Structures are given as C-alpha cells and as structure tokens.
GROMACS .gro file of C-alpha atoms in nm:
model
  225
    1PRO     CA    1  14.983 -19.113 -26.221
    2VAL     CA    2  15.099 -19.416 -26.405
    3GLY     CA    3  15.388 -19.403 -26.617
    4ASN     CA    4  15.707 -19.195 -26.674
    5LEU     CA    5  15.636 -18.845 -26.625
    6SER     CA    6  15.853 -18.671 -26.321
    7LEU     CA    7  15.707 -18.467 -26.035
    8GLU     CA    8  15.853 -18.159 -26.244
    9ASP     CA    9  15.676 -18.176 -26.578
   10ALA     CA   10  15.402 -18.252 -26.366
   11THR     CA   11  15.390 -17.957 -26.166
   12GLU     CA   12  15.488 -17.754 -26.446
   13ALA     CA   13  15.185 -17.870 -26.649
   14PHE     CA   14  14.926 -17.801 -26.339
   15THR     CA   15  15.109 -17.449 -26.355
   16GLU     CA   16  14.966 -17.394 -26.686
   17GLN     CA   17  14.617 -17.479 -26.639
   18ALA     CA   18  14.638 -17.308 -26.286
   19GLN     CA   19  14.726 -17.014 -26.428
   20ALA     CA   20  14.517 -17.033 -26.762
   21LEU     CA   21  14.226 -17.015 -26.540
   22ALA     CA   22  14.341 -16.746 -26.302
   23SER     CA   23  14.345 -16.500 -26.604
   24GLY     CA   24  13.986 -16.640 -26.750
   25GLY     CA   25  13.866 -16.526 -26.344
   26VAL     CA   26  13.832 -16.817 -26.188
   27ASP     CA   27  13.765 -16.787 -25.782
   28VAL     CA   28  13.899 -17.119 -25.673
   29LEU     CA   29  14.061 -17.399 -25.788
   30TRP     CA   30  13.929 -17.750 -25.749
   31LEU     CA   31  14.090 -18.042 -25.811
   32GLU     CA   32  13.954 -18.381 -25.743
   33THR     CA   33  13.973 -18.725 -25.877
   34LEU     CA   34  14.350 -18.738 -25.760
   35SER     CA   35  14.471 -19.092 -25.671
   36SER     CA   36  14.807 -19.084 -25.536
   37LYS     CA   37  15.014 -18.832 -25.331
   38GLU     CA   38  15.278 -18.724 -25.622
   39GLU     CA   39  14.965 -18.608 -25.809
   40MET     CA   40  14.849 -18.415 -25.531
   41ARG     CA   41  15.130 -18.296 -25.408
   42ALA     CA   42  15.188 -18.163 -25.860
   43ALA     CA   43  14.818 -18.059 -25.817
   44GLY     CA   44  14.863 -17.821 -25.550
   45GLN     CA   45  15.154 -17.680 -25.667
   46GLY     CA   46  15.072 -17.601 -25.923
   47ALA     CA   47  14.756 -17.447 -25.829
   48ALA     CA   48  14.973 -17.255 -25.552
   49THR     CA   49  15.133 -17.038 -25.765
   50THR     CA   50  14.811 -16.835 -25.868
   51GLY     CA   51  14.760 -16.714 -25.476
   52LEU     CA   52  14.374 -16.865 -25.488
   53PRO     CA   53  14.210 -17.068 -25.320
   54VAL     CA   54  14.251 -17.423 -25.387
   55VAL     CA   55  14.092 -17.735 -25.299
   56ALA     CA   56  14.134 -18.073 -25.346
   57THR     CA   57  13.957 -18.444 -25.270
   58MET     CA   58  14.028 -18.780 -25.388
   59THR     CA   59  13.803 -19.086 -25.494
   60PHE     CA   60  13.839 -19.402 -25.295
   61ASP     CA   61  13.761 -19.735 -25.451
   62THR     CA   62  13.652 -20.085 -25.305
   63ASN     CA   63  13.972 -20.179 -25.109
   64GLY     CA   64  13.896 -19.868 -24.931
   65SER     CA   65  14.168 -19.610 -25.082
   66THR     CA   66  14.277 -19.461 -25.365
   67MET     CA   67  14.393 -19.623 -25.712
   68MET     CA   68  14.710 -19.609 -25.600
   69GLY     CA   69  14.717 -19.682 -25.265
   70VAL     CA   70  14.631 -19.406 -25.048
   71SER     CA   71  14.404 -19.442 -24.809
   72PRO     CA   72  14.157 -19.170 -24.645
   73MET     CA   73  14.350 -19.149 -24.307
   74GLU     CA   74  14.701 -19.116 -24.544
   75LEU     CA   75  14.530 -18.789 -24.697
   76VAL     CA   76  14.450 -18.608 -24.411
   77GLY     CA   77  14.844 -18.679 -24.299
   78LEU     CA   78  14.917 -18.483 -24.685
   79TYR     CA   79  14.621 -18.219 -24.654
   80ARG     CA   80  14.880 -18.154 -24.343
   81GLU     CA   81  15.179 -18.144 -24.471
   82MET     CA   82  15.126 -17.924 -24.802
   83VAL     CA   83  15.257 -17.557 -24.831
   84PRO     CA   84  15.090 -17.366 -24.866
   85ARG     CA   85  14.787 -17.566 -24.697
   86LEU     CA   86  14.448 -17.634 -24.875
   87VAL     CA   87  14.130 -17.425 -24.773
   88ALA     CA   88  13.932 -17.805 -24.750
   89PHE     CA   89  13.961 -18.144 -24.892
   90GLY     CA   90  13.834 -18.470 -24.855
   91ALA     CA   91  13.663 -18.728 -25.113
   92ASN     CA   92  13.442 -18.729 -25.410
   93CYS     CA   93  13.353 -18.949 -25.744
   94GLY     CA   94  13.419 -19.338 -25.602
   95ILE     CA   95  13.195 -19.625 -25.620
   96GLY     CA   96  12.859 -19.385 -25.461
   97ALA     CA   97  12.726 -19.266 -25.155
   98ALA     CA   98  12.790 -19.511 -24.882
   99ASP     CA   99  13.146 -19.597 -24.945
  100LEU     CA  100  13.249 -19.253 -24.977
  101LEU     CA  101  13.056 -19.157 -24.624
  102GLY     CA  102  13.284 -19.494 -24.518
  103ALA     CA  103  13.582 -19.266 -24.621
  104LEU     CA  104  13.428 -18.952 -24.431
  105LEU     CA  105  13.408 -19.117 -24.144
  106ALA     CA  106  13.750 -19.277 -24.207
  107MET     CA  107  13.900 -18.849 -24.196
  108VAL     CA  108  13.697 -18.743 -23.937
  109LYS     CA  109  13.900 -18.903 -23.661
  110GLN     CA  110  14.168 -18.703 -23.697
  111LEU     CA  111  14.059 -18.358 -23.762
  112ASP     CA  112  14.064 -18.083 -23.549
  113GLU     CA  113  13.768 -17.745 -23.621
  114ARG     CA  114  13.960 -17.613 -23.841
  115ASP     CA  115  13.943 -17.843 -24.133
  116ILE     CA  116  13.670 -17.778 -24.405
  117LEU     CA  117  13.604 -18.137 -24.517
  118VAL     CA  118  13.441 -18.223 -24.846
  119ALA     CA  119  13.194 -18.474 -24.967
  120LYS     CA  120  13.154 -18.491 -25.323
  121SER     CA  121  12.955 -18.870 -25.398
  122ASN     CA  122  12.856 -19.074 -25.728
  123CYS     CA  123  12.494 -19.069 -25.753
  124GLY     CA  124  12.463 -19.409 -25.710
  125ILE     CA  125  12.642 -19.638 -25.931
  126PRO     CA  126  12.592 -19.611 -26.375
  127ALA     CA  127  12.448 -19.902 -26.553
  128TYR     CA  128  12.359 -19.864 -26.951
  129VAL     CA  129  12.011 -19.889 -26.988
  130ASP     CA  130  11.746 -19.851 -27.299
  131GLY     CA  131  12.062 -19.720 -27.490
  132ARG     CA  132  12.198 -19.468 -27.243
  133ILE     CA  133  12.407 -19.467 -26.877
  134GLN     CA  134  12.134 -19.426 -26.587
  135TYR     CA  135  12.294 -19.365 -26.248
  136SER     CA  136  12.114 -19.573 -25.937
  137GLY     CA  137  12.097 -19.323 -25.683
  138THR     CA  138  11.720 -19.141 -25.644
  139PRO     CA  139  11.716 -18.780 -25.490
  140GLU     CA  140  11.579 -18.899 -25.213
  141LEU     CA  141  11.909 -19.119 -25.173
  142MET     CA  142  12.120 -18.832 -25.201
  143ALA     CA  143  11.912 -18.610 -24.988
  144GLU     CA  144  11.992 -18.888 -24.739
  145TYR     CA  145  12.344 -18.900 -24.798
  146ALA     CA  146  12.399 -18.512 -24.771
  147ARG     CA  147  12.233 -18.541 -24.404
  148LEU     CA  148  12.456 -18.793 -24.308
  149SER     CA  149  12.767 -18.617 -24.460
  150LEU     CA  150  12.655 -18.339 -24.257
  151ASN     CA  151  12.691 -18.547 -23.878
  152ALA     CA  152  12.970 -18.703 -24.043
  153GLY     CA  153  13.162 -18.362 -24.043
  154ALA     CA  154  13.096 -18.248 -24.396
  155ARG     CA  155  13.082 -17.853 -24.465
  156ILE     CA  156  13.115 -17.846 -24.822
  157ILE     CA  157  12.795 -18.086 -24.954
  158GLY     CA  158  12.779 -18.183 -25.310
  159GLY     CA  159  12.704 -18.450 -25.606
  160CYS     CA  160  12.906 -18.598 -25.803
  161CYS     CA  161  12.850 -18.837 -26.161
  162GLY     CA  162  12.525 -18.887 -26.227
  163THR     CA  163  12.401 -18.617 -26.012
  164THR     CA  164  12.132 -18.404 -26.147
  165PRO     CA  165  11.955 -18.105 -26.057
  166ASP     CA  166  11.629 -18.285 -25.946
  167HIS     CA  167  11.953 -18.448 -25.688
  168LEU     CA  168  12.063 -18.134 -25.571
  169LYS     CA  169  11.755 -18.000 -25.519
  170ALA     CA  170  11.642 -18.223 -25.280
  171MET     CA  171  11.979 -18.207 -25.103
  172ARG     CA  172  11.944 -17.876 -25.104
  173LEU     CA  173  11.624 -17.924 -24.939
  174ALA     CA  174  11.772 -18.227 -24.697
  175LEU     CA  175  12.040 -17.972 -24.574
  176GLU     CA  176  11.790 -17.677 -24.541
  177SER     CA  177  11.560 -17.819 -24.274
  178HIS     CA  178  11.835 -18.067 -24.135
  179GLN     CA  179  11.947 -18.021 -23.768
  180LYS     CA  180  12.319 -18.158 -23.793
  181SER     CA  181  12.321 -18.463 -23.498
  182ASP     CA  182  12.564 -18.757 -23.394
  183VAL     CA  183  12.857 -18.889 -23.682
  184PRO     CA  184  12.693 -19.150 -23.758
  185ASP     CA  185  12.857 -19.545 -23.738
  186ILE     CA  186  12.898 -19.740 -24.068
  187ASP     CA  187  12.631 -19.941 -23.998
  188THR     CA  188  12.366 -19.666 -23.932
  189VAL     CA  189  12.571 -19.570 -24.307
  190VAL     CA  190  12.489 -19.875 -24.434
  191GLY     CA  191  12.127 -19.904 -24.350
  192GLU     CA  192  12.036 -19.608 -24.488
  193LEU     CA  193  12.270 -19.576 -24.811
  194GLY     CA  194  12.293 -19.959 -24.874
  195PRO     CA  195  12.573 -20.155 -24.909
  196ILE     CA  196  12.965 -20.087 -24.860
  197THR     CA  197  13.269 -20.255 -24.945
  198GLU     CA  198  13.473 -20.510 -24.707
  199GLY     CA  199  13.750 -20.243 -24.760
  200THR     CA  200  13.586 -19.921 -24.690
  201ARG     CA  201  13.447 -20.112 -24.341
  202ALA     CA  202  13.748 -20.240 -24.247
  203ARG     CA  203  13.918 -19.849 -24.318
  204CYS     CA  204  13.620 -19.722 -24.077
  205LEU     CA  205  13.631 -19.978 -23.802
  206ASP     CA  206  13.959 -19.959 -23.475
  207MET     CA  207  14.127 -20.312 -23.470
  208HIS     CA  208  13.937 -20.291 -23.116
  209ASP     CA  209  13.609 -20.372 -23.301
  210ARG     CA  210  13.655 -20.603 -23.528
  211PRO     CA  211  13.494 -20.941 -23.434
  212GLU     CA  212  13.743 -21.186 -23.362
  213THR     CA  213  13.623 -21.462 -23.574
  214GLY     CA  214  13.779 -21.187 -23.822
  215ARG     CA  215  13.419 -21.148 -24.007
  216VAL     CA  216  13.288 -20.844 -24.048
  217ARG     CA  217  12.979 -20.740 -23.921
  218LYS     CA  218  12.684 -20.701 -24.154
  219GLY     CA  219  12.480 -20.354 -24.152
  220ARG     CA  220  12.134 -20.317 -24.160
  221ARG     CA  221  11.960 -20.360 -24.464
  222ARG     CA  222  11.901 -20.038 -24.678
  223ARG     CA  223  11.525 -19.886 -24.636
  224ASP     CA  224  11.349 -19.890 -25.002
  225ARG     CA  225  11.364 -19.589 -25.124
   0.00000   0.00000   0.00000
C-alpha cells in the first residue's frame, strides 16, 4: 500500500492473479495480511471478476490498527461497503493470539448473525534459536486461542505464521470438544493467552470502561503452558 501505484493499476494486477487462480481450479479466493482500505478494495474488485467466493482479512499491529491506520471497527464498515460482499472477513497474522483476539472483540460488537468472522493468528512471536526461527506459541496455547475465538464469534478459525500440524491438531481437538460459551472480555483473553499491547486494549474498551486516571487495567497472569 506504500508508493505510487494507482488503485486502477492495483486492481488490474489483482484481477490478473485472481483470473489465473480461477483458471487453475481454486474454490475460493483468500485475501490476507491486508493493511489499507485501498488495497482491500483493489484486491476485492479483482477477485470479484471471477465470480468465486472471496474472503479478506487484515493484519493489526501494536497500535490496535493496521500499519496504515485501519481499525478493526473500520474493517467491519469496509466489509459492509464492498460489492459484491465478501463471504467472510476478519484478522490474520499480527503479533500473537492475544492481540488478534482483541481485534476480534472490537469487531464483534458490530456483527450480525449473517456475518462470518475469521480468526487466523500467528503462533506466537518468532525468535532466532539455535540457528533457526522458532515461534513461541505452544499447541496448548493455540488450542485455548481456538476456544476463545469460537466464543468471541469467529466461525472460521485457523493459524498463520509458525503454525505446525501439531498446533492444528490441538486446535481441532479443542474445537471438537468445546461447547461455545459467552464472549470473553479482554481480561479473560489476557489471563489465558498472555499480555496484549496498550493499543489493542484501547480498541476493546468503550470509553466508559476506561479508568479515569487514563491508566489501563492489568490482566491476570497468563497460565504456564
């Protein structure tokens, strides 16, 4: 989304990719790690030329918004504006499961029963360990993330960077045995998945929930995994 590329040229490029994928026999077009409204519109318009179902997700950072400043609530508005409408939308990648849940909680306030919300979190944060990249999220943590995502209203739940077959197995087993319950609050998310950034917490709190001092409440300590 940075540079001199016009909306028209971007749409043309996305159209070329979408048409090639459609010719190859794909069943759905999945647009992810988007960060600007213009990028999402261009990708959506290009994908729509195929007539295939289209899903789009944005990535939210430490400010509780995308790197181009789009908030989770603005994503809901953009989803409602797009024609034809996406079959599903939500969040992917990011800085960990807890912050992605925070983005979902900010969005779920504006959803109705027809909306299909996507949760596709990174498996923790990458680190260079013993000569290779390793992600911090355990299968147990990702299983809890899957349960909380379902409670939060997500209907498509998966993993992004760092997610392995072991993580996916744990998530699948967790979802198969889980009975959906109440939407968690942000402190429950912190208690189960670990700390979130101040920006994400701010997105999840209504103004009347903020302490008068301007300081945010601290969540419960994450359980050891």
